[in-house]
């Protein structure tokens, strides 16, 4: 008799791992056994799941023996090393890192958009970057209805996207400011960067490393991953990604030019009926999406929907989503649910 899956979480002590635990419990994901894995630093730490305390173990190749599904969110190098070890042991890996996302053998999936891509997976399924998931949920219905000529994005990304330490740094800097103290920034734009900048009362136009073309890797991920998720290899899309002093929820200002003309009212209707999207747009009542209001929500919210009068068939939109939920943990769990529905929790 099927009692549920044996599930592992790699990176269970992190910001995404913690949310994965909550969502698996909230959605009653069918679990018969749960293994919590992290680095050697966390061995023995106890975390709660469904009213039980579970001990964290060190993630090693042998940790995956007997495991059906493993959620990975411990950074690209951990996935590079351990995901193939898990697959070798028959585990299906749902990977939250960027490591395998553009591999042609690895489906990159937002279930509301391209769940058919899961068919024929070879053991690893990639979860897109947080900003990619949030904007693609809005772009997919527009693409389907009217075609897309060009997309220009500017992101306003929360510190929690850079992990638990970045959240602690914003918290500390705000308290230091109030107390009249100063402290050296140590985490942002990312921990191993040569220079660090304060995030409290600041904006940092760098997320992840710079590439040769002077775009950051985060901006490049949004472009490449969106083309893959939407099956539009030549989509004209560009982005500027900015870290902002917000704890949770990424916001994105999007300019979208469609191929076919569309009325604003039609666009609103289209987005209102799109899965995973809620329209929150009432300028007369000052209603629009904001991070503080939308933390912890599952949907992506879109407002400020209006015509771009500088071009034909252009629109401006403002999109906000909880990037730890739909942008990471929730999307990963939804991939797991879809694999279950399709009978695809197996390797090969
Ligand atoms: P975080 O809060 O810094 O947590 C990192 C987690 O990885 C911790 O559980 C940590 O364990 C674990 N870890 C670090 N080194 C390890 C190792 N050598 N072996 C095993 N576990 C190790 O970061 P986060 O925000 O949760 O993000 C984690 C990763 O998820 C990111 O690096 C990124 O690749 C991915 N991510 C994806 C999205 C998305 O949109 N899909 C969004 C955010 C993050 P310890 O506590 O023991 O150090
Ligand atoms: C979000 O490998 C690492 O050090 C993690 C870098 C990282 C990523 C990534 O590239 O996997 C931090 C935050 C992401 C992501 O989702 O792309």
Short mmCIF file of C-alpha atoms and ligand atoms in Angstrom, two decimals:
data_model
loop_
_atom_site.label_atom_id
_atom_site.label_comp_id
_atom_site.label_asym_id
_atom_site.label_seq_id
_atom_site.Cartn_x
_atom_site.Cartn_y
_atom_site.Cartn_z
CA UNK A 1 0.00 0.00 0.00
CA UNK A 2 1.30 3.49 -0.92
CA UNK A 3 2.03 5.39 2.31
CA UNK A 4 3.62 8.43 0.69
CA UNK A 5 7.04 9.30 -0.69
CA UNK A 6 10.39 9.23 1.06
CA UNK A 7 11.47 12.85 0.74
CA UNK A 8 14.77 14.65 1.41
CA UNK A 9 15.40 18.38 1.68
CA UNK A 10 18.98 19.46 0.96
CA UNK A 11 19.52 22.90 2.50
CA UNK A 12 16.76 22.34 5.08
CA UNK A 13 18.20 24.97 7.46
CA UNK A 14 18.17 27.78 4.86
CA UNK A 15 15.55 30.37 3.91
CA UNK A 16 14.17 28.26 1.04
CA UNK A 17 14.48 25.00 3.02
CA UNK A 18 12.50 26.42 5.91
CA UNK A 19 9.71 27.46 3.53
CA UNK A 20 9.77 24.05 1.83
CA UNK A 21 9.08 22.42 5.19
CA UNK A 22 6.12 24.72 5.79
CA UNK A 23 4.63 24.23 2.33
CA UNK A 24 5.01 20.43 2.31
CA UNK A 25 3.11 20.40 5.60
CA UNK A 26 0.47 22.97 4.59
CA UNK A 27 -0.31 21.17 1.32
CA UNK A 28 -0.22 17.68 2.89
CA UNK A 29 2.32 16.45 0.36
CA UNK A 30 2.23 12.63 0.60
CA UNK A 31 5.31 11.91 2.75
CA UNK A 32 6.08 8.67 4.56
CA UNK A 33 9.58 9.71 5.65
CA UNK A 34 11.40 13.04 5.64
CA UNK A 35 15.18 13.42 5.73
CA UNK A 36 16.57 16.88 6.52
CA UNK A 37 20.02 17.54 5.09
CA UNK A 38 22.43 20.48 5.32
CA UNK A 39 26.15 21.10 5.84
CA UNK A 40 28.24 19.54 8.60
CA UNK A 41 27.72 22.79 10.56
CA UNK A 42 24.05 21.94 11.14
CA UNK A 43 24.36 18.30 12.18
CA UNK A 44 22.16 17.64 15.20
CA UNK A 45 20.08 20.79 14.80
CA UNK A 46 16.36 19.98 15.18
CA UNK A 47 13.58 21.29 12.96
CA UNK A 48 9.85 20.77 13.28
CA UNK A 49 7.70 19.10 10.67
CA UNK A 50 4.02 18.20 11.22
CA UNK A 51 4.37 18.37 14.99
CA UNK A 52 7.51 16.21 15.09
CA UNK A 53 11.12 17.25 15.71
CA UNK A 54 13.54 15.94 13.11
CA UNK A 55 17.31 16.00 13.34
CA UNK A 56 19.39 17.52 10.55
CA UNK A 57 22.02 15.26 8.98
CA UNK A 58 25.00 16.09 6.79
CA UNK A 59 24.19 15.81 3.08
CA UNK A 60 26.32 13.06 1.49
CA UNK A 61 25.89 10.72 -1.49
CA UNK A 62 24.63 7.91 0.80
CA UNK A 63 21.92 10.20 2.23
CA UNK A 64 19.78 9.49 -0.85
CA UNK A 65 19.54 5.71 -0.47
CA UNK A 66 15.82 4.87 -0.59
CA UNK A 67 14.74 8.48 -1.18
CA UNK A 68 12.05 9.02 -3.87
CA UNK A 69 12.12 12.83 -4.18
CA UNK A 70 14.82 15.28 -3.08
CA UNK A 71 14.37 19.06 -3.03
CA UNK A 72 17.75 20.80 -3.39
CA UNK A 73 18.31 24.39 -2.21
CA UNK A 74 21.88 24.53 -0.95
CA UNK A 75 23.58 26.41 -3.79
CA UNK A 76 24.85 25.39 -7.23
CA UNK A 77 28.01 23.60 -6.11
CA UNK A 78 26.10 21.28 -3.74
CA UNK A 79 23.63 20.43 -6.52
CA UNK A 80 26.49 19.86 -8.99
CA UNK A 81 28.07 17.36 -6.62
CA UNK A 82 25.10 15.64 -5.01
CA UNK A 83 22.19 15.75 -7.51
CA UNK A 84 23.83 13.18 -9.84
CA UNK A 85 24.58 11.00 -6.78
CA UNK A 86 20.90 11.16 -5.82
CA UNK A 87 19.76 10.30 -9.37
CA UNK A 88 22.20 7.38 -9.40
CA UNK A 89 20.31 6.03 -6.36
CA UNK A 90 16.90 6.36 -8.09
CA UNK A 91 15.90 9.70 -6.50
CA UNK A 92 14.04 12.32 -8.55
CA UNK A 93 15.69 15.69 -7.89
CA UNK A 94 13.80 19.00 -7.91
CA UNK A 95 16.62 21.51 -8.00
CA UNK A 96 16.21 25.12 -6.88
CA UNK A 97 19.66 26.25 -7.98
CA UNK A 98 20.76 27.60 -11.35
CA UNK A 99 23.21 24.74 -11.92
CA UNK A 100 21.16 22.55 -14.32
CA UNK A 101 18.54 25.02 -15.53
CA UNK A 102 19.81 25.52 -19.07
CA UNK A 103 20.86 21.90 -19.63
CA UNK A 104 18.80 20.71 -22.64
CA UNK A 105 18.21 17.35 -20.88
CA UNK A 106 16.71 19.05 -17.81
CA UNK A 107 13.11 20.34 -17.85
CA UNK A 108 12.80 23.89 -16.44
CA UNK A 109 9.27 24.07 -15.17
CA UNK A 110 6.62 26.45 -13.87
CA UNK A 111 3.69 24.02 -13.56
CA UNK A 112 1.05 26.62 -14.52
CA UNK A 113 2.96 27.24 -17.78
CA UNK A 114 4.83 24.19 -19.10
CA UNK A 115 4.10 21.11 -17.01
CA UNK A 116 4.17 18.90 -20.15
CA UNK A 117 7.95 19.48 -20.20
CA UNK A 118 8.15 17.11 -17.21
CA UNK A 119 7.40 14.13 -19.46
CA UNK A 120 10.57 12.19 -20.27
CA UNK A 121 12.64 13.77 -17.51
CA UNK A 122 15.87 11.98 -16.68
CA UNK A 123 15.87 12.43 -12.93
CA UNK A 124 16.58 16.14 -12.51
CA UNK A 125 13.94 18.85 -12.85
CA UNK A 126 14.99 22.47 -12.44
CA UNK A 127 13.03 25.20 -10.71
CA UNK A 128 13.58 28.57 -12.41
CA UNK A 129 15.08 31.62 -10.70
CA UNK A 130 12.66 33.51 -8.44
CA UNK A 131 12.33 36.57 -10.71
CA UNK A 132 11.89 34.31 -13.75
CA UNK A 133 8.97 32.43 -12.18
CA UNK A 134 7.25 35.64 -11.07
CA UNK A 135 7.44 37.43 -14.43
CA UNK A 136 6.81 34.33 -16.56
CA UNK A 137 3.43 33.70 -14.89
CA UNK A 138 2.38 37.11 -16.26
CA UNK A 139 4.11 36.83 -19.65
CA UNK A 140 2.77 33.34 -20.50
CA UNK A 141 -0.91 34.31 -20.90
CA UNK A 142 0.04 37.48 -22.82
CA UNK A 143 2.22 35.44 -25.18
CA UNK A 144 -0.56 32.95 -25.79
CA UNK A 145 -3.19 35.58 -26.52
CA UNK A 146 -1.30 38.28 -28.43
CA UNK A 147 2.32 37.21 -29.03
CA UNK A 148 5.23 39.14 -27.55
CA UNK A 149 7.49 41.44 -29.57
CA UNK A 150 9.76 42.69 -26.76
CA UNK A 151 10.02 42.76 -22.95
CA UNK A 152 11.97 45.25 -20.78
CA UNK A 153 12.24 44.45 -17.07
CA UNK A 154 13.55 46.21 -13.96
CA UNK A 155 13.49 44.18 -10.76
CA UNK A 156 13.34 45.33 -7.13
CA UNK A 157 14.52 42.23 -5.28
CA UNK A 158 14.17 41.50 -1.56
CA UNK A 159 17.18 40.62 0.61
CA UNK A 160 15.74 37.19 1.47
CA UNK A 161 16.56 36.24 -2.13
CA UNK A 162 20.19 36.30 -0.99
CA UNK A 163 19.54 33.94 1.93
CA UNK A 164 19.11 34.04 5.69
CA UNK A 165 22.38 35.98 6.26
CA UNK A 166 21.31 38.83 3.97
CA UNK A 167 18.03 39.21 5.91
CA UNK A 168 20.00 39.37 9.16
CA UNK A 169 22.31 42.01 7.66
CA UNK A 170 19.43 44.36 6.69
CA UNK A 171 17.93 43.90 10.15
CA UNK A 172 21.27 44.68 11.82
CA UNK A 173 21.99 47.73 9.64
CA UNK A 174 18.58 49.27 10.36
CA UNK A 175 19.06 48.73 14.13
CA UNK A 176 22.60 50.15 13.92
CA UNK A 177 21.30 53.22 12.10
CA UNK A 178 18.65 53.86 14.74
CA UNK A 179 21.23 53.41 17.53
CA UNK A 180 23.70 55.74 15.78
CA UNK A 181 26.21 52.91 15.22
CA UNK A 182 27.91 51.85 12.01
CA UNK A 183 28.91 48.34 11.03
CA UNK A 184 30.84 46.91 8.10
CA UNK A 185 28.63 45.30 5.43
CA UNK A 186 29.61 41.65 4.90
CA UNK A 187 26.97 39.91 2.81
CA UNK A 188 25.61 41.91 -0.14
CA UNK A 189 25.78 41.86 -3.11
CA UNK A 190 26.90 38.28 -2.26
CA UNK A 191 29.08 36.83 0.47
CA UNK A 192 32.18 36.00 -1.60
CA UNK A 193 32.19 39.35 -3.48
CA UNK A 194 35.36 41.45 -3.29
CA UNK A 195 33.46 44.50 -1.98
CA UNK A 196 30.32 44.70 0.14
CA UNK A 197 27.85 47.58 0.31
CA UNK A 198 25.20 48.55 2.85
CA UNK A 199 21.63 47.65 1.92
CA UNK A 200 19.73 49.65 4.57
CA UNK A 201 18.57 52.92 2.95
CA UNK A 202 20.38 51.91 -0.25
CA UNK A 203 19.86 50.17 -3.60
CA UNK A 204 22.45 47.78 -5.03
CA UNK A 205 22.29 47.35 -8.82
CA UNK A 206 24.20 44.07 -8.67
CA UNK A 207 22.70 40.63 -8.02
CA UNK A 208 25.17 37.77 -8.50
CA UNK A 209 28.41 38.14 -10.47
CA UNK A 210 29.07 40.29 -13.53
CA UNK A 211 29.43 38.63 -16.92
CA UNK A 212 31.71 39.74 -19.76
CA UNK A 213 28.91 41.78 -21.36
CA UNK A 214 28.47 43.79 -18.11
CA UNK A 215 25.08 42.25 -17.37
CA UNK A 216 24.85 40.43 -14.04
CA UNK A 217 24.24 36.69 -13.94
CA UNK A 218 20.82 37.33 -12.37
CA UNK A 219 19.81 39.48 -15.36
CA UNK A 220 21.14 36.85 -17.77
CA UNK A 221 19.25 34.07 -15.93
CA UNK A 222 15.96 35.93 -16.37
CA UNK A 223 16.56 36.24 -20.11
CA UNK A 224 17.79 32.70 -20.79
CA UNK A 225 15.37 30.94 -18.44
CA UNK A 226 12.32 32.88 -19.69
CA UNK A 227 13.13 31.87 -23.26
CA UNK A 228 13.31 28.21 -22.16
CA UNK A 229 10.16 28.20 -19.98
CA UNK A 230 8.08 29.98 -22.66
CA UNK A 231 9.58 27.95 -25.55
CA UNK A 232 10.61 31.21 -27.25
CA UNK A 233 14.34 30.82 -27.99
CA UNK A 234 14.50 34.18 -29.80
CA UNK A 235 12.36 36.26 -27.44
CA UNK A 236 13.58 39.87 -27.26
CA UNK A 237 13.91 40.45 -23.52
CA UNK A 238 16.26 42.53 -21.38
CA UNK A 239 16.53 43.19 -17.64
CA UNK A 240 18.13 45.29 -14.89
CA UNK A 241 18.14 43.55 -11.48
CA UNK A 242 18.39 45.63 -8.30
CA UNK A 243 18.58 44.56 -4.63
CA UNK A 244 16.34 46.74 -2.43
CA UNK A 245 15.96 47.06 1.35
CA UNK A 246 12.80 44.93 1.50
CA UNK A 247 12.76 41.69 3.51
CA UNK A 248 10.47 39.62 1.37
CA UNK A 249 8.76 39.74 -2.09
CA UNK A 250 10.38 40.65 -5.37
CA UNK A 251 8.78 43.42 -7.43
CA UNK A 252 9.20 43.83 -11.18
CA UNK A 253 8.40 46.79 -13.43
CA UNK A 254 7.68 45.30 -16.85
CA UNK A 255 7.25 46.91 -20.25
CA UNK A 256 5.71 44.47 -22.71
CA UNK A 257 5.12 45.01 -26.44
CA UNK A 258 2.68 42.58 -27.99
CA UNK A 259 2.45 41.46 -31.64
CA UNK A 260 -1.36 41.78 -31.84
CA UNK A 261 -3.13 44.80 -30.44
CA UNK A 262 -4.92 44.40 -27.12
CA UNK A 263 -7.15 46.72 -25.13
CA UNK A 264 -6.13 47.42 -21.52
CA UNK A 265 -9.48 45.96 -20.38
CA UNK A 266 -8.77 42.76 -22.35
CA UNK A 267 -5.31 42.51 -20.84
CA UNK A 268 -6.75 42.87 -17.33
CA UNK A 269 -9.33 40.17 -18.03
CA UNK A 270 -6.70 37.89 -19.50
CA UNK A 271 -4.45 38.27 -16.44
CA UNK A 272 -7.38 37.90 -14.03
CA UNK A 273 -8.09 34.45 -15.45
CA UNK A 274 -4.44 33.33 -15.63
CA UNK A 275 -3.52 30.54 -13.17
CA UNK A 276 -1.33 31.70 -10.30
CA UNK A 277 -1.97 35.40 -11.05
CA UNK A 278 -4.19 37.89 -9.21
CA UNK A 279 -4.97 41.33 -10.62
CA UNK A 280 -4.74 44.02 -7.93
CA UNK A 281 -5.32 47.22 -9.80
CA UNK A 282 -7.59 50.06 -8.73
CA UNK A 283 -5.81 53.41 -9.06
CA UNK A 284 -8.86 55.37 -7.89
CA UNK A 285 -8.64 53.57 -4.55
CA UNK A 286 -4.81 53.49 -4.46
CA UNK A 287 -4.85 49.72 -4.84
CA UNK A 288 -1.66 48.14 -6.25
CA UNK A 289 0.63 45.28 -5.21
CA UNK A 290 3.24 45.94 -2.48
CA UNK A 291 5.73 43.62 -0.77
CA UNK A 292 4.63 44.23 2.83
CA UNK A 293 1.05 43.24 1.98
CA UNK A 294 1.85 40.19 -0.10
CA UNK A 295 4.46 38.28 1.91
CA UNK A 296 3.29 34.72 2.43
CA UNK A 297 0.84 34.70 -0.50
CA UNK A 298 0.93 32.01 -3.16
CA UNK A 299 -0.10 34.04 -6.21
CA UNK A 300 1.81 36.62 -8.17
CA UNK A 301 0.03 40.00 -8.06
CA UNK A 302 -0.15 42.46 -10.95
CA UNK A 303 -1.27 46.07 -10.93
CA UNK A 304 -0.56 49.49 -12.49
CA UNK A 305 -1.70 47.92 -15.79
CA UNK A 306 -1.65 50.68 -18.39
CA UNK A 307 -0.89 51.52 -21.99
CA UNK A 308 2.67 52.57 -22.90
CA UNK A 309 1.82 55.59 -25.03
CA UNK A 310 5.34 55.82 -26.49
CA UNK A 311 4.81 52.82 -28.77
CA UNK A 312 2.16 50.79 -30.55
CA UNK A 313 0.88 47.72 -28.61
CA UNK A 314 2.93 48.53 -25.51
CA UNK A 315 1.94 48.06 -21.84
CA UNK A 316 3.46 48.84 -18.47
CA UNK A 317 2.84 46.49 -15.55
CA UNK A 318 3.92 46.22 -11.91
CA UNK A 319 4.27 42.67 -10.60
CA UNK A 320 4.92 41.51 -7.01
CA UNK A 321 5.42 37.95 -5.76
CA UNK A 322 6.69 36.25 -2.61
CA UNK A 323 9.92 34.95 -4.05
CA UNK A 324 10.54 32.40 -1.32
CA UNK A 325 7.09 30.89 -1.85
CA UNK A 326 6.08 30.96 -5.54
CA UNK A 327 9.59 32.09 -6.54
CA UNK A 328 11.20 29.02 -4.98
CA UNK A 329 9.66 26.62 -2.45
CA UNK A 330 6.02 26.60 -3.61
CA UNK A 331 6.94 26.18 -7.28
CA UNK A 332 9.22 23.27 -6.32
CA UNK A 333 6.45 21.57 -4.32
CA UNK A 334 3.99 22.15 -7.19
CA UNK A 335 6.50 20.40 -9.49
CA UNK A 336 6.48 17.49 -7.02
CA UNK A 337 2.67 17.42 -7.02
CA UNK A 338 2.60 17.41 -10.81
CA UNK A 339 5.16 14.58 -10.98
CA UNK A 340 2.94 12.63 -8.58
CA UNK A 341 -0.22 13.30 -10.66
CA UNK A 342 1.53 12.16 -13.83
CA UNK A 343 3.15 9.08 -12.25
CA UNK A 344 6.60 10.52 -12.97
CA UNK A 345 8.23 10.07 -9.56
CA UNK A 346 10.80 7.66 -10.97
CA UNK A 347 14.10 7.99 -12.79
CA UNK A 348 14.49 7.04 -16.47
P1 LIG B 1 20.52 30.15 2.78
O1 LIG B 1 19.45 30.70 3.65
O2 LIG B 1 21.88 30.76 2.85
O3 LIG B 1 20.65 28.57 3.08
C1 LIG B 1 21.62 27.78 2.47
C2 LIG B 1 21.36 26.31 2.80
O4 LIG B 1 22.31 25.50 2.12
C3 LIG B 1 21.50 26.00 4.28
O5 LIG B 1 20.60 24.99 4.64
C4 LIG B 1 22.94 25.46 4.35
O6 LIG B 1 23.18 24.61 5.44
C5 LIG B 1 22.99 24.66 3.07
N1 LIG B 1 24.36 24.37 2.66
C6 LIG B 1 25.36 25.26 2.46
N2 LIG B 1 26.50 24.62 2.13
C7 LIG B 1 26.20 23.29 2.12
C8 LIG B 1 26.94 22.11 1.87
N3 LIG B 1 28.23 22.14 1.55
N4 LIG B 1 26.31 20.91 1.96
C9 LIG B 1 25.00 20.85 2.30
N5 LIG B 1 24.24 21.94 2.54
C10 LIG B 1 24.83 23.14 2.47
O7 LIG B 1 20.11 30.22 1.26
P2 LIG B 1 18.64 30.12 0.59
O8 LIG B 1 18.10 31.46 0.36
O9 LIG B 1 17.84 29.11 1.32
O10 LIG B 1 19.02 29.56 -0.85
C11 LIG B 1 19.61 28.32 -1.03
C12 LIG B 1 19.83 28.07 -2.50
O11 LIG B 1 18.58 27.94 -3.14
C13 LIG B 1 20.52 29.24 -3.22
O12 LIG B 1 21.91 29.10 -3.12
C14 LIG B 1 20.00 29.13 -4.60
O13 LIG B 1 20.81 28.28 -5.38
C15 LIG B 1 18.63 28.54 -4.42
N6 LIG B 1 17.59 29.56 -4.50
C16 LIG B 1 16.73 29.43 -5.46
C17 LIG B 1 15.73 30.31 -5.60
C18 LIG B 1 14.79 30.15 -6.74
O14 LIG B 1 14.25 31.09 -7.16
N7 LIG B 1 14.56 29.01 -7.27
C19 LIG B 1 15.56 31.36 -4.73
C20 LIG B 1 16.45 31.50 -3.71
C21 LIG B 1 17.46 30.56 -3.61
P3 LIG B 1 23.89 25.15 6.79
O15 LIG B 1 22.80 25.82 7.58
O16 LIG B 1 24.37 23.88 7.44
O17 LIG B 1 24.97 26.06 6.39
C1 LIG B 2 19.44 32.52 -6.06
O1 LIG B 2 25.48 28.70 -6.03
C2 LIG B 2 25.24 29.61 -5.24
O2 LIG B 2 26.10 30.11 -4.53
C3 LIG B 2 23.82 30.13 -5.15
C4 LIG B 2 23.59 31.35 -5.97
C5 LIG B 2 22.12 31.71 -6.00
C6 LIG B 2 21.27 31.25 -7.01
C7 LIG B 2 21.75 30.25 -8.00
O3 LIG B 2 22.52 30.60 -8.91
O4 LIG B 2 21.36 29.09 -7.87
C8 LIG B 2 21.60 32.55 -5.01
C9 LIG B 2 20.27 32.94 -5.05
C10 LIG B 2 19.94 31.68 -7.06
C11 LIG B 2 19.02 31.26 -8.16
O5 LIG B 2 17.90 30.87 -7.86
O6 LIG B 2 19.39 31.36 -9.33
#
